[in-house]
XYZ file of C-alpha atoms in Angstrom:
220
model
C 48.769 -56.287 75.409
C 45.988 -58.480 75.662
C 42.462 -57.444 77.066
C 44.443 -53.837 77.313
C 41.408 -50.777 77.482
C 41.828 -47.272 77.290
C 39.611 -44.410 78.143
C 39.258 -40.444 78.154
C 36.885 -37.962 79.443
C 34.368 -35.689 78.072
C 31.946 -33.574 78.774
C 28.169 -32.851 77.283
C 26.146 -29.591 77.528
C 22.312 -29.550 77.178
C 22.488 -28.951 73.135
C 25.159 -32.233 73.414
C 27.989 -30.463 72.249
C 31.190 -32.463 73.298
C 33.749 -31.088 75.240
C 37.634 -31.463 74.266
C 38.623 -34.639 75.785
C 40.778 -35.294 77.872
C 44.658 -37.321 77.669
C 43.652 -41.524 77.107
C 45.049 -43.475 80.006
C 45.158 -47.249 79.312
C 45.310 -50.365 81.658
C 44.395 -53.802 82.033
C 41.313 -55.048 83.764
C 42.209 -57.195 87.162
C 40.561 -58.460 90.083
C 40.303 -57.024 93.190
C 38.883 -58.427 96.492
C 37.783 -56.562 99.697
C 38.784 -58.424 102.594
C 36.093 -57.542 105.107
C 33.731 -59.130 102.249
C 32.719 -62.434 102.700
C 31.934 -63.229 98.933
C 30.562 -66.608 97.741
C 32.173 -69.379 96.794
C 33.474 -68.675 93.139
C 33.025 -65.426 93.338
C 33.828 -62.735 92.332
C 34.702 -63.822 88.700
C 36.630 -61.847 86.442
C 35.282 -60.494 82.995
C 38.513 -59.247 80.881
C 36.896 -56.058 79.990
C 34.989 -53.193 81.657
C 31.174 -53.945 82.145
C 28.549 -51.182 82.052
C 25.643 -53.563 82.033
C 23.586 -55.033 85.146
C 22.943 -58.448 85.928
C 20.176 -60.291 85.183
C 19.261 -63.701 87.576
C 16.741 -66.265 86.519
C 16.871 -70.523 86.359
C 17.382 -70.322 83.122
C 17.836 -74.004 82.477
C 15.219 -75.214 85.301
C 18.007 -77.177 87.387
C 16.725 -75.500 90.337
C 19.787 -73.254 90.775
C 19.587 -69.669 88.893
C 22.194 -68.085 86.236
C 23.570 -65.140 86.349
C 23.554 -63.152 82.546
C 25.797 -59.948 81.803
C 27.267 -58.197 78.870
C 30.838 -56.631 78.642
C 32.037 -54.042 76.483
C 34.322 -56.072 75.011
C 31.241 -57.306 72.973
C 31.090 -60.799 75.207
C 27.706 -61.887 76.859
C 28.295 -64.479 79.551
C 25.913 -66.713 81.303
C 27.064 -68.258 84.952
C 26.701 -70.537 87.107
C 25.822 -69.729 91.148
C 29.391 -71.040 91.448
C 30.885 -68.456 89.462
C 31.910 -71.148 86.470
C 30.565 -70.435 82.919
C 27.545 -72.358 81.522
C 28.343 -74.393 78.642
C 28.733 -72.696 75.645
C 29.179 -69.044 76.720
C 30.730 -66.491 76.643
C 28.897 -65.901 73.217
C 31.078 -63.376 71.679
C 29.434 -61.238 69.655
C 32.516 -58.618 68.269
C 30.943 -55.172 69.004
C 30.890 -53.503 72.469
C 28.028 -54.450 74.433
C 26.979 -52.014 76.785
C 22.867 -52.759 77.338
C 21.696 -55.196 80.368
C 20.420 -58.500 79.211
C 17.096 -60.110 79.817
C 15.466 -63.598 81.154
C 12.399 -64.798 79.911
C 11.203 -67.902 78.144
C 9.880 -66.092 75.051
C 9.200 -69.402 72.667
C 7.049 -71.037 75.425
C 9.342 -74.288 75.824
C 10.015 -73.743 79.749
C 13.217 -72.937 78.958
C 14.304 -69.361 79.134
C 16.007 -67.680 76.734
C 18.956 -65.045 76.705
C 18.037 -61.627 74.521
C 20.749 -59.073 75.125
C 22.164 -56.234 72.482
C 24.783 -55.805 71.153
C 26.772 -52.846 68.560
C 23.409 -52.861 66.302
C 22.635 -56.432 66.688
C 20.038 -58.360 69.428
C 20.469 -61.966 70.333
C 17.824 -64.176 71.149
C 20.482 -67.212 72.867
C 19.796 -70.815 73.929
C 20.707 -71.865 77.573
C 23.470 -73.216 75.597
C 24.581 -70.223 73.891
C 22.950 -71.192 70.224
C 20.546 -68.813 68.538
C 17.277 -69.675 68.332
C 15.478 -69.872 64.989
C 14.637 -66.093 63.641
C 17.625 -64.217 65.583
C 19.978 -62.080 65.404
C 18.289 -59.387 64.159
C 20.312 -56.378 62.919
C 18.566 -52.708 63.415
C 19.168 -49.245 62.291
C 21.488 -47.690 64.943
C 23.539 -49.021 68.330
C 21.595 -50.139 70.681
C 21.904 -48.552 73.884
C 18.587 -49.712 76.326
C 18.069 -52.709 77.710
C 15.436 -55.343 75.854
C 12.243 -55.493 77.086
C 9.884 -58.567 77.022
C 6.048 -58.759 77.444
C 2.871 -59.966 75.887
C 1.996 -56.087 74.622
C -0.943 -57.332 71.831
C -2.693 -59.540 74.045
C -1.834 -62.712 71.518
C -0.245 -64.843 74.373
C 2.878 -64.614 73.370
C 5.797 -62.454 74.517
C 6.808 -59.561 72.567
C 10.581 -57.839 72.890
C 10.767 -54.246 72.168
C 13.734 -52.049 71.782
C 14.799 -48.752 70.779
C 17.826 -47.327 68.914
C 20.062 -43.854 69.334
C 18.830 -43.429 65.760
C 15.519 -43.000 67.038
C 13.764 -46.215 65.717
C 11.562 -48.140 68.290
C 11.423 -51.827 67.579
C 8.407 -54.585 68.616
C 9.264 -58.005 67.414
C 7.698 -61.298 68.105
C 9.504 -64.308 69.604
C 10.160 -65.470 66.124
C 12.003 -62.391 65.096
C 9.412 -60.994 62.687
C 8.288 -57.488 63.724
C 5.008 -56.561 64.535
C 3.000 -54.862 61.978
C 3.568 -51.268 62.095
C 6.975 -50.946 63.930
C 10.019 -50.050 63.513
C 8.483 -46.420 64.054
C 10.833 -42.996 63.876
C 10.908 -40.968 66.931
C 12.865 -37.966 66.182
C 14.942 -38.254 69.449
C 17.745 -41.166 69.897
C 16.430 -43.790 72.344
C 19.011 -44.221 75.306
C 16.302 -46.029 77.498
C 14.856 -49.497 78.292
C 10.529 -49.860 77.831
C 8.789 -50.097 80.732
C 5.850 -52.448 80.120
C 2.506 -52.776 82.037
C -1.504 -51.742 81.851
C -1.531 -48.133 82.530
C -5.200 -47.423 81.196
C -7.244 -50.451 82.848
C -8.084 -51.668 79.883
C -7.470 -55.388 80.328
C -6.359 -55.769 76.388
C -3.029 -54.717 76.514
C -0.073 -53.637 77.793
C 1.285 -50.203 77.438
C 4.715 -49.277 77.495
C 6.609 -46.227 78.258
C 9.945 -45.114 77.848
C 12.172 -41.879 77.744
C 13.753 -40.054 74.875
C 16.467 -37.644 76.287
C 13.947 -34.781 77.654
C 10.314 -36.374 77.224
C 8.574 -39.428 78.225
C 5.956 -41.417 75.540
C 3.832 -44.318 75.961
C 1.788 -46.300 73.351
C-alpha cells in the first residue's frame, strides 16, 4: 500500500546493546484534527510519512511572508507556504530517510536564503526553488543524524555550515561546498547532535562551537 510505514520497539542500555525488538505493526499516515483547535487557514497539511524533524521558519524568498522548511523520513524535504500550499518546486525528494531539522540562512550572500538540510549521508544546499546551488550535495562518511549548523566560525565574512556524522567525523564546509582546511576531523564517538555556534572566549575573532558526543561535550 502506498505511503504504508511500519515500526518496532527496542531498547538501549548504557554500553548500547539492543534489546530484542518487539512484533512490527504497520499503518498508513493520516490526518487528524482537534476540534477545540482553531488552526490556520491551510493548515494542518499532511506529509505522507512520519516526521522526526522540527520546523524551521524564515522569508526565504523575501515576499514578506515566511516559509515553513521540514524533512520527513520518507527522505522528502518540503518548503511551504504560510497557507499550507507547497513552494514551487518542492518537495525535493532526496530517496534516503531524513530524520535531521533543516536550516535557513542565506549562506551565498544573494539575499536570498537558502535551504541546507541532511539527508541518509548526503546534505543539500537548495534554492528557494528547490535547485541545488553550485558546489552541493555533498556526500560524507556516515548518516547524518544532527541538524546543520550555519555561522561565520573563521571570521572570513562568510557563513560556514558544520555537521557531524554517527561515524564520528565532524564536518566545516564553506558556502561553496569545499571544506575548510583541516576538517573532516575523527572524534572517536558518533555525533548524534547539532553545533552550537557563538564566542565563548571573548575573543572577538571567532566563533566557537560546541556540541555533544553521547557522554561528553567539546568545543573548538
Amino acid at each position: 500500500m502506498d505511503n504504508e510505514f511500519s515500526a518496532a520497539v527496542s531498547a538501549y542500555d548504557s554500553a548500547r546493546n539492543e534489546s530484542e525488538r518487539s512484533d512490527e505493526v504497520s499503518g498508513v499516515p493520516q490526518l487528524f484534527t482537534i476540534p477545540s483547535v482553531r488552526y490556520q487557514s491551510g493548515w494542518p497539511a499532511k506529509m505522507n510519512h512520519d516526521v522526526y524533524s522540527s520546523p524551521t521558519i524564515y522569508d526565504v524568498d523575501g515576499d514578506g511572508y515566511k516559509e515553513i522548511a521540514i524533512s520527513s523520513r520518507d527522505g522528502k524535504i518540503s518548503l511551504l507556504r504560510y497557507n499550507g500550499r507547497y513552494m514551487t518546486g518542492w518537495p525535493v525528494n532526496t530517496g534516503t530517510t531524513s530524520i535531521s531539522s533543516p536550516a535557513l540562512c542565506d549562506i551565498d550572500g544573494d539575499n536570498i536564503a537558502e535551504v541546507i538540510s541532511a539527508s541518509g549521508e548526503t546534505l543539500y544546499v537548495l534554492s528557494y526553488d528547490g535547485k541545488n546551488i553550485s558546489g552541493w550535495p555533498q556526500k560524507l562518511d556516515g548518516n547524518i543524524i544532527g541538524s546543520p549548523s550555519v555561522g561565520d566560525i573563521n571570521g572570513d565574512g562568510e557563513k560556514e555550515i558544520i555537521i557531524g556524522t554517527k561515524s564520528g567525523k565532524l564536518y566545516v564546509y564553506n558556502n561553496n561546498g569545499s571544506l575548510i582546511n583541516g576538517f573532516p576531523i575523527t572524534i572517536s564517538d558518533g555525533i548524534f547532535s547539532s553545533a552550537a555556534i557563538g564566542d565563548i572566549d571573548g575573543d572577538y575573532k571567532k566563533r566557537n562551537s560546541c556540541m555533544f558526543l553521547q557522554w561528553k561535550c567539546i568545543c573548538f
